[in-house]
Tab-separated table of C-alpha atoms in Angstrom:
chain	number	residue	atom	x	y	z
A	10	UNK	CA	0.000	0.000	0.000
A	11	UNK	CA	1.318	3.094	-1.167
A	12	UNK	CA	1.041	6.414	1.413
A	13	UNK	CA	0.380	9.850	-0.593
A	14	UNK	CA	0.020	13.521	0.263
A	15	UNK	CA	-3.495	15.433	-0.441
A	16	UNK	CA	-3.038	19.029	-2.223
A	17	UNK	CA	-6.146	21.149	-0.783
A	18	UNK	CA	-6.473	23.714	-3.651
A	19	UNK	CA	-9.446	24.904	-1.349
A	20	UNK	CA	-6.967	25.447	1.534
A	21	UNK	CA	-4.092	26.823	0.040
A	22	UNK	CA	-2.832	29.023	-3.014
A	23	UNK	CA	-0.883	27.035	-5.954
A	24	UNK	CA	2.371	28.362	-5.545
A	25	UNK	CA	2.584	27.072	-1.854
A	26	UNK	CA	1.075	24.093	-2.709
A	27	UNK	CA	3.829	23.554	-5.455
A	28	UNK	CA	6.286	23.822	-2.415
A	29	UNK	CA	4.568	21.087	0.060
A	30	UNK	CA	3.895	18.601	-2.790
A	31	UNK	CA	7.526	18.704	-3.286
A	32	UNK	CA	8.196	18.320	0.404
A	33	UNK	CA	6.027	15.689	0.777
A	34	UNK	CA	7.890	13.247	-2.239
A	35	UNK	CA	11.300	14.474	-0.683
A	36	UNK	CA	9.639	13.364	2.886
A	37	UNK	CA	8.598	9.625	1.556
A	38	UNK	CA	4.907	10.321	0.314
A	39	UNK	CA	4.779	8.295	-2.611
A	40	UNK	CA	2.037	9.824	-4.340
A	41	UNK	CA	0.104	13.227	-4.357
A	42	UNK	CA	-3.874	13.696	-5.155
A	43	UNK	CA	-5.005	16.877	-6.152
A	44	UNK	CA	-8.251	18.344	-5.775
A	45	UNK	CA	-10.080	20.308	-8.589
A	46	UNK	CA	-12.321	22.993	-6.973
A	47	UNK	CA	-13.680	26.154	-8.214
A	48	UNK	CA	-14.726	27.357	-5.240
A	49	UNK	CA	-13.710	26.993	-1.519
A	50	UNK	CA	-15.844	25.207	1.185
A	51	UNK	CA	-15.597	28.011	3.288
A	52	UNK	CA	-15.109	31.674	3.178
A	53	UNK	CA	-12.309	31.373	5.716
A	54	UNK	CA	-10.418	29.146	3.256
A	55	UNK	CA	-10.666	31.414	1.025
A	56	UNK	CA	-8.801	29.938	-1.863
A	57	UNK	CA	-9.336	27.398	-5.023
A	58	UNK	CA	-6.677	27.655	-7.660
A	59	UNK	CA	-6.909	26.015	-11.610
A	60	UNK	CA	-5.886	22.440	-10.637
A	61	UNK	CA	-4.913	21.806	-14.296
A	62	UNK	CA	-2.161	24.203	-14.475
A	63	UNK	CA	-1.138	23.364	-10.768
A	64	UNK	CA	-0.766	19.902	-12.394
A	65	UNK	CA	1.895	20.587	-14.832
A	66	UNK	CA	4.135	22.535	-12.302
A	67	UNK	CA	4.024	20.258	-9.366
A	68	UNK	CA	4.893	17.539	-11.416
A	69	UNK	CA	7.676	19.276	-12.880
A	70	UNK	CA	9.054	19.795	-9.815
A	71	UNK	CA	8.537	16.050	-8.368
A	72	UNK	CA	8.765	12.394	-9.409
A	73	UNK	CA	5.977	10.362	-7.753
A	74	UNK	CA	2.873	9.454	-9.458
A	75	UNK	CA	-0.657	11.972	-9.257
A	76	UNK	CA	-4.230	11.856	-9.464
A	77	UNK	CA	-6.722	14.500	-9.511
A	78	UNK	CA	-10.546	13.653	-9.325
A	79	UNK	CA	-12.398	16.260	-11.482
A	80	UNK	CA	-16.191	16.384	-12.929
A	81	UNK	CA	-16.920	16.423	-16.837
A	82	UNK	CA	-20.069	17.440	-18.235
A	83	UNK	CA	-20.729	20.581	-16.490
A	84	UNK	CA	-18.106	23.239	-16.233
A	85	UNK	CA	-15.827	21.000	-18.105
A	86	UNK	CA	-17.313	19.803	-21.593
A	87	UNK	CA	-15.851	15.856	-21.657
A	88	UNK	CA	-13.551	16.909	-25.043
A	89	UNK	CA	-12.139	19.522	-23.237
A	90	UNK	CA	-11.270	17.166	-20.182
A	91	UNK	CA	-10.073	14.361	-22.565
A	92	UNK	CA	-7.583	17.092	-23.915
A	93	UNK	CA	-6.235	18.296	-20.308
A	94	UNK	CA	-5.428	14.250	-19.602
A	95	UNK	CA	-3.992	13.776	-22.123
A	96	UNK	CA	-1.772	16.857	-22.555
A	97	UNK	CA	-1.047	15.772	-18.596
A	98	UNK	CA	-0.067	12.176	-19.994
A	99	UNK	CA	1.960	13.013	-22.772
A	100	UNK	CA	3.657	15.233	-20.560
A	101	UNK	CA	4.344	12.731	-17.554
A	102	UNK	CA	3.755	9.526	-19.044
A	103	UNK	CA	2.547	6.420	-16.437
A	104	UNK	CA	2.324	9.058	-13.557
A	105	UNK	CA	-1.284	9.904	-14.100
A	106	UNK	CA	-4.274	8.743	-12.592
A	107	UNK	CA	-7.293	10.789	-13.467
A	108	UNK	CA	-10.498	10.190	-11.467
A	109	UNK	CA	-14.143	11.063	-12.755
A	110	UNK	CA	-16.592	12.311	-10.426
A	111	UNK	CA	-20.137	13.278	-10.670
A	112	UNK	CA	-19.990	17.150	-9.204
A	113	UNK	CA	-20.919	19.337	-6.588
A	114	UNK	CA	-23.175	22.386	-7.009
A	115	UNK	CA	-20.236	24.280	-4.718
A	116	UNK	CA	-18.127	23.603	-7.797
A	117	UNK	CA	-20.600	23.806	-11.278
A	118	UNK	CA	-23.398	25.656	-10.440
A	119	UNK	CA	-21.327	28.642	-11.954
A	120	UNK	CA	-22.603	27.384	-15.839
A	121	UNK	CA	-25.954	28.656	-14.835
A	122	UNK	CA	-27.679	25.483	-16.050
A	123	UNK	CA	-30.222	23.384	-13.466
A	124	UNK	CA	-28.090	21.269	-11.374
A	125	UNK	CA	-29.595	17.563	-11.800
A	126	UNK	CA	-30.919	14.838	-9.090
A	127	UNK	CA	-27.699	12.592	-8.293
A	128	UNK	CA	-29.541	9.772	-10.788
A	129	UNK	CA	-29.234	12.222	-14.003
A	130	UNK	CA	-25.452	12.829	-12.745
A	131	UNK	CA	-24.375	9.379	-12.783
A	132	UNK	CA	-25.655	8.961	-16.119
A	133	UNK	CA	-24.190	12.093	-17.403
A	134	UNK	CA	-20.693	10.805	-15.492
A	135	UNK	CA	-21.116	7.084	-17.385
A	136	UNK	CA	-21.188	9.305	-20.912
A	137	UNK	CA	-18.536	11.872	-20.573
A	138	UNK	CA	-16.908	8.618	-19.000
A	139	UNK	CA	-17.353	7.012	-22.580
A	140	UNK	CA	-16.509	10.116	-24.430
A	141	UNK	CA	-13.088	10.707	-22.408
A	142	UNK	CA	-11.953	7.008	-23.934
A	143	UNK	CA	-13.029	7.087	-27.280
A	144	UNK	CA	-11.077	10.350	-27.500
A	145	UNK	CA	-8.094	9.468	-25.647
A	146	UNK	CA	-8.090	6.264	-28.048
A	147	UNK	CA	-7.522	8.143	-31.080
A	148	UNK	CA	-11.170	8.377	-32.313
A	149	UNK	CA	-13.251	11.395	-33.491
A	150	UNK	CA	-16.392	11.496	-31.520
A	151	UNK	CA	-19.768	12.703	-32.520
A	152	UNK	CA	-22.108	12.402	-29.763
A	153	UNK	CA	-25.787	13.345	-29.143
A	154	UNK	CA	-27.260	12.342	-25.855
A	155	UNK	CA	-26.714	14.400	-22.135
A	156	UNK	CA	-23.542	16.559	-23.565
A	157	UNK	CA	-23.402	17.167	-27.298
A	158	UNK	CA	-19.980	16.458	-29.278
A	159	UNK	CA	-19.564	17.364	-32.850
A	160	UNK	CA	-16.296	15.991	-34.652
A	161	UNK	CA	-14.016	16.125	-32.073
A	162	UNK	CA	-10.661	14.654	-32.494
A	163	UNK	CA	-7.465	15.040	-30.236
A	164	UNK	CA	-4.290	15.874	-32.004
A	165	UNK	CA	-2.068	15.927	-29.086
A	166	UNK	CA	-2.035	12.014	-27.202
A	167	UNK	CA	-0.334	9.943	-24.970
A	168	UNK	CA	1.999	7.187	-26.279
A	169	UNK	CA	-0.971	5.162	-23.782
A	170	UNK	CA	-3.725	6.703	-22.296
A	171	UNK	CA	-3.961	6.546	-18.301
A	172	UNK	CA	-6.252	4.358	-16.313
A	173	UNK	CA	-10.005	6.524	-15.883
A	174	UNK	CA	-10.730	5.895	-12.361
A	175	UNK	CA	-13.975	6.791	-10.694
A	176	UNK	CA	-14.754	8.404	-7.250
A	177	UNK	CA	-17.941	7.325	-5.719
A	178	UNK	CA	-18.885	7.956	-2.067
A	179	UNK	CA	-22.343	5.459	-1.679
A	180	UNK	CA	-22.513	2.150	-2.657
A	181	UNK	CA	-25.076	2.702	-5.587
A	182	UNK	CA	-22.539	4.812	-6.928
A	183	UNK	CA	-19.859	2.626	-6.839
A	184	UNK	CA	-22.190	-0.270	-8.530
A	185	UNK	CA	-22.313	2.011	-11.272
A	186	UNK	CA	-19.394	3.171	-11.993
A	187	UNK	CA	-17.854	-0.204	-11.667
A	188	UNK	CA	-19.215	-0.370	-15.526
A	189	UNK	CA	-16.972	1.677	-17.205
A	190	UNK	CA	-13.936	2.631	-14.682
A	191	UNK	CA	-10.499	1.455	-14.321
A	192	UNK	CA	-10.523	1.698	-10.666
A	193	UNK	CA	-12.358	3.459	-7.666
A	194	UNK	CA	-11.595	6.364	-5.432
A	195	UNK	CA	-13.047	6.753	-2.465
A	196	UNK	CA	-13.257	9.059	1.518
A	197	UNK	CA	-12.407	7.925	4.435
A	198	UNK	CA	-15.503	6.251	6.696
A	199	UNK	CA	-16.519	3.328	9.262
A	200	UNK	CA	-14.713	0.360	7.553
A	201	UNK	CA	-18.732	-1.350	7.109
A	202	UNK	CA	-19.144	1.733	4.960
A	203	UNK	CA	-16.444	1.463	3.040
A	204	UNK	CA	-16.438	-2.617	2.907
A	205	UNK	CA	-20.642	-1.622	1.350
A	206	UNK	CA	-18.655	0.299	-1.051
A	207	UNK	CA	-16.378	-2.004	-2.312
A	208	UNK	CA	-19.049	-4.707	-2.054
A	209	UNK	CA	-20.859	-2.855	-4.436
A	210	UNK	CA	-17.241	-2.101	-6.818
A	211	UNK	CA	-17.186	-5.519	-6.659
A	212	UNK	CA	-20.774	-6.579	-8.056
A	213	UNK	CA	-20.871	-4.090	-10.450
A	214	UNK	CA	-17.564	-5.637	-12.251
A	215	UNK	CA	-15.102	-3.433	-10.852
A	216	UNK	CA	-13.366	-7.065	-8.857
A	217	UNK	CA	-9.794	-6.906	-9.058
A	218	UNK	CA	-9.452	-3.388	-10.037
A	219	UNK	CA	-7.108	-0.834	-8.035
A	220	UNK	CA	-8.811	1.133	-5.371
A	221	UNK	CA	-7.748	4.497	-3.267
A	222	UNK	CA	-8.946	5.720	-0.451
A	223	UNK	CA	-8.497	9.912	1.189
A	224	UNK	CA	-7.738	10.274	4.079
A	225	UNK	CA	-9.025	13.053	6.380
A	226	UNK	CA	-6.384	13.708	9.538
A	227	UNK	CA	-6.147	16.571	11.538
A	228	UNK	CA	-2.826	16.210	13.938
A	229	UNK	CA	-1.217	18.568	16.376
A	230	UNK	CA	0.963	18.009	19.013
A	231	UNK	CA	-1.452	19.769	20.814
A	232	UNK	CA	-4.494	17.511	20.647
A	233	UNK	CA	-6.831	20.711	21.819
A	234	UNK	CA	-5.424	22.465	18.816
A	235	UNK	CA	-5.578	19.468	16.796
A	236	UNK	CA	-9.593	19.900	17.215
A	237	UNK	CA	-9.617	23.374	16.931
A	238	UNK	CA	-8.149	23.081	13.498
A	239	UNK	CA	-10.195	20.106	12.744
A	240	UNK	CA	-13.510	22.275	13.448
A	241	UNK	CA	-11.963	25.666	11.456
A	242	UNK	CA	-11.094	23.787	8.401
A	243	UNK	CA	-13.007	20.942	7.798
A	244	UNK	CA	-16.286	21.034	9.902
A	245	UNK	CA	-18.917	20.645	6.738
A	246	UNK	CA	-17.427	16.517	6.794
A	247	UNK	CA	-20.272	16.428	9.246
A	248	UNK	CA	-23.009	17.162	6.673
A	249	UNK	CA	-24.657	14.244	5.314
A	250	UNK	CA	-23.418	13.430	1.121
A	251	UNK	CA	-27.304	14.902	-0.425
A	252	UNK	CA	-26.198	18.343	1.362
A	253	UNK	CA	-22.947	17.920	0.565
A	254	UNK	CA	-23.289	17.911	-3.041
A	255	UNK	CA	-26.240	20.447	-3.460
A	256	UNK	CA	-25.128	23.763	-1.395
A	257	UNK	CA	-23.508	26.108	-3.980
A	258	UNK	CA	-21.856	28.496	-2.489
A	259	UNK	CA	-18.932	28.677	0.524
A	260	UNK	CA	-21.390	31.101	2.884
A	261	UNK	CA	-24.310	28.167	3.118
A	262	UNK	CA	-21.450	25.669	4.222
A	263	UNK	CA	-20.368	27.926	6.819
A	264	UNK	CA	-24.049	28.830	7.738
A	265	UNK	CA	-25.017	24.834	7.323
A	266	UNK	CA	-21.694	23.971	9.850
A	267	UNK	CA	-22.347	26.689	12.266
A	268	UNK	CA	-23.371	24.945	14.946
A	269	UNK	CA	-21.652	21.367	13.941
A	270	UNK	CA	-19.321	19.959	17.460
A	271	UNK	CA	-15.531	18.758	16.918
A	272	UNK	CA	-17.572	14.958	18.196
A	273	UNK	CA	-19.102	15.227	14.791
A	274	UNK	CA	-16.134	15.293	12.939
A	275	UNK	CA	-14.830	12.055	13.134
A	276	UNK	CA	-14.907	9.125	11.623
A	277	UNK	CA	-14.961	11.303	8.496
A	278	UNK	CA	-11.097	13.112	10.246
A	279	UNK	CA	-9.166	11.143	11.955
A	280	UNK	CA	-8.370	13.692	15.361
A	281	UNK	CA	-5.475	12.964	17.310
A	282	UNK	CA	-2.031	14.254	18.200
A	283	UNK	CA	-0.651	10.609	18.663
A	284	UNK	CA	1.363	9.937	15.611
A	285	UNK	CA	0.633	6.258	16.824
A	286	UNK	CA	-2.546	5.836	16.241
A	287	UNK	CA	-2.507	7.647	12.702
A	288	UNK	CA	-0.295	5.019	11.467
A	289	UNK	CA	-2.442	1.946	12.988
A	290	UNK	CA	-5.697	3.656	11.213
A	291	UNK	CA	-3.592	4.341	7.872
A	292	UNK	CA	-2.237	0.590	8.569
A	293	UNK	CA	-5.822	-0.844	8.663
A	294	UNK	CA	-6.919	0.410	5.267
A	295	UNK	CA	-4.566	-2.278	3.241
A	296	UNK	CA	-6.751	-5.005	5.456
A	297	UNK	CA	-9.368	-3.742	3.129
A	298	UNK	CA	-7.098	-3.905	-0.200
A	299	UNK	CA	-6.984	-0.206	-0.664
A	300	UNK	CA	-3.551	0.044	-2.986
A	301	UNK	CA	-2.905	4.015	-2.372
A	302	UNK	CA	-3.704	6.283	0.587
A	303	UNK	CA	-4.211	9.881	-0.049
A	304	UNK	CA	-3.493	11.403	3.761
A	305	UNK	CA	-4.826	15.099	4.211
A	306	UNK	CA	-3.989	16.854	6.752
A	307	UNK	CA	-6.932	19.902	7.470
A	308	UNK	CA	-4.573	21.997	9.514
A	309	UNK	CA	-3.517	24.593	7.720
A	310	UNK	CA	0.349	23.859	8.915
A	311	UNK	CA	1.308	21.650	6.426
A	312	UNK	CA	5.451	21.873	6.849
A	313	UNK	CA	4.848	20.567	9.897
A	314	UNK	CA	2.746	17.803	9.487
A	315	UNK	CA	5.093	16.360	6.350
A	316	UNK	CA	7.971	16.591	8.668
A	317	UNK	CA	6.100	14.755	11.363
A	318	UNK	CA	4.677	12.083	8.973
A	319	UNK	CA	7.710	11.836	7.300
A	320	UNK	CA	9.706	10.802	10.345
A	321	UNK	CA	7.605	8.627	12.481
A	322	UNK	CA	4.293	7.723	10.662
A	323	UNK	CA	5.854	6.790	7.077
A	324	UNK	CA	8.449	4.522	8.472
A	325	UNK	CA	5.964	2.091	9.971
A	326	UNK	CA	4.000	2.009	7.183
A	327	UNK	CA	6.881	0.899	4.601
């Protein structure tokens, strides 16, 4: 089981996020996941830079393999996404591992157009899912269905295109997506959750296929500070998924969270200033065949955190 770091383009402007995704290959992470967010979850994060051009720098200035889990159909037409993975591929060939998602309002309400009931999503996902390949295999794609395509054709491919994972948070999801997707991504919850997940991966023909898994963590040396940070940063976890994917802007998160206790928080982030007991949890997760870990770490001290992990949480794990 591989151990990556989590870039928070919601947390944290692109330059400085350059820096720590560095710091965390140099440190032993052995893989970084990006997140693709126009807007932030709260106005106290305040930032949400273009993760496609973050893309290209970071992994200019690193080695280790990335993903990013992004949503065609809505801001993104599915041609245009096709071209950004594979310009990404070409560019850092076998190091890629884009994952498909089916939106949040937070993030694509910004088109203007009616934001559909998670059923119509999933659909839309399976086609721009469909579209993505065809293109990425060399074919010119006409298309007429949930997103329109006329004649397009990329010019600029990899010498192989990258594995399309999927990221899926409920097990209907992950039944469906098991259809058409290299592999599944997933978030951090009770191990029955996530065992209903990849139940449902499983029986929807996704058996034998990769799976990763983010990571929430908030850890301090302080463990009173490690809650405090947990609550600041990361407090809408505690929402249930519906809300989660149909608020659209940063101000009804906060107003949705303001009353939400640091006992909420967890399972969804893992609270604790004992190093110890972050590596047992990150430990348990290959019992359930997870291949990569994506650990975030919601306090906004990230330096110290890669140190930390670096040192005395990696090292067990190897």
């Amino acid at each position: 089981m591989e151990i990556g770091y989590h870039a928070s383009h919601e947390q944290f402007p692109p330059s400085r996020l350059v820096a720590t995704a560095a710091a965390a290959a140099a440190a032993g992470f052995a893989a970084v996941l990006s997140s693709d967010h126009f807007a932030p979850w709260s106005i106290g994060q305040d930032e949400s830079g273009f993760a496609w051009t973050w893309l290209g720098a970071a992994m200019a200035a690193t080695s280790v393999p990335f993903g990013v889990v992004t949503a065609p159909g809505y801001r993104y037409h599915p041609a245009v996404t096709a071209q950004a993975v594979a310009s990404v591929e070409e560019l850092y060939p076998g190091r890629f591992t884009p994952a498909l998602g089916s939106g949040q309002a937070l993030n694509e309400h910004i088109t203007g157009a009616v934001w559909p009931r998670k059923s119509e999503r999933n659909a839309r996902l399976a086609e721009c899912a469909d579209i993505i390949r065809r293109l990425l295999d060399g074919e010119t794609v006409d298309h007429d269905g949930r997103v329109t395509v006329r004649a397009a054709r990329l010019h600029t491919r990899p010498a192989a295109p990258p594995l399309l994972f999927a990221a899926a948070l409920s097990p209907g999801t992950a039944r469906e997506v098991a259809a058409w997707a290299d592999g599944l991504i997933t978030v951090n919850a009770p191990d029955a959750h996530l065992r209903e997940i990849i139940g449902a991966f499983h029986e929807g023909g996704g058996e034998g296929k990769p799976r990763h898994l983010q990571v929430h963590v908030s850890w301090d040396p302080d463990e009173d500070r490690a809650r405090g940070q947990a609550l600041d940063q990361w407090r809408f976890v505690a929402l249930p998924a519906e809300l989660n994917q149909e608020l659209e802007l940063p101000e009804q998160f906060d107003a949705a969270c303001a009353h939400v206790p640091a006992a909420a928080l967890e399972p969804g982030v893992l609270v604790s200033a004992d190093l110890g007991r972050h590596a047992a949890a990150l430990a348990s997760y290959a019992e359930l065949g997870f291949s990569r870990i994506y650990v975030h770490q919601v306090g906004t001290d990230q330096e110290r955190f890669i140190d930390a992990f670096g040192e005395r949480v990696l090292p067990q794990l190897a």
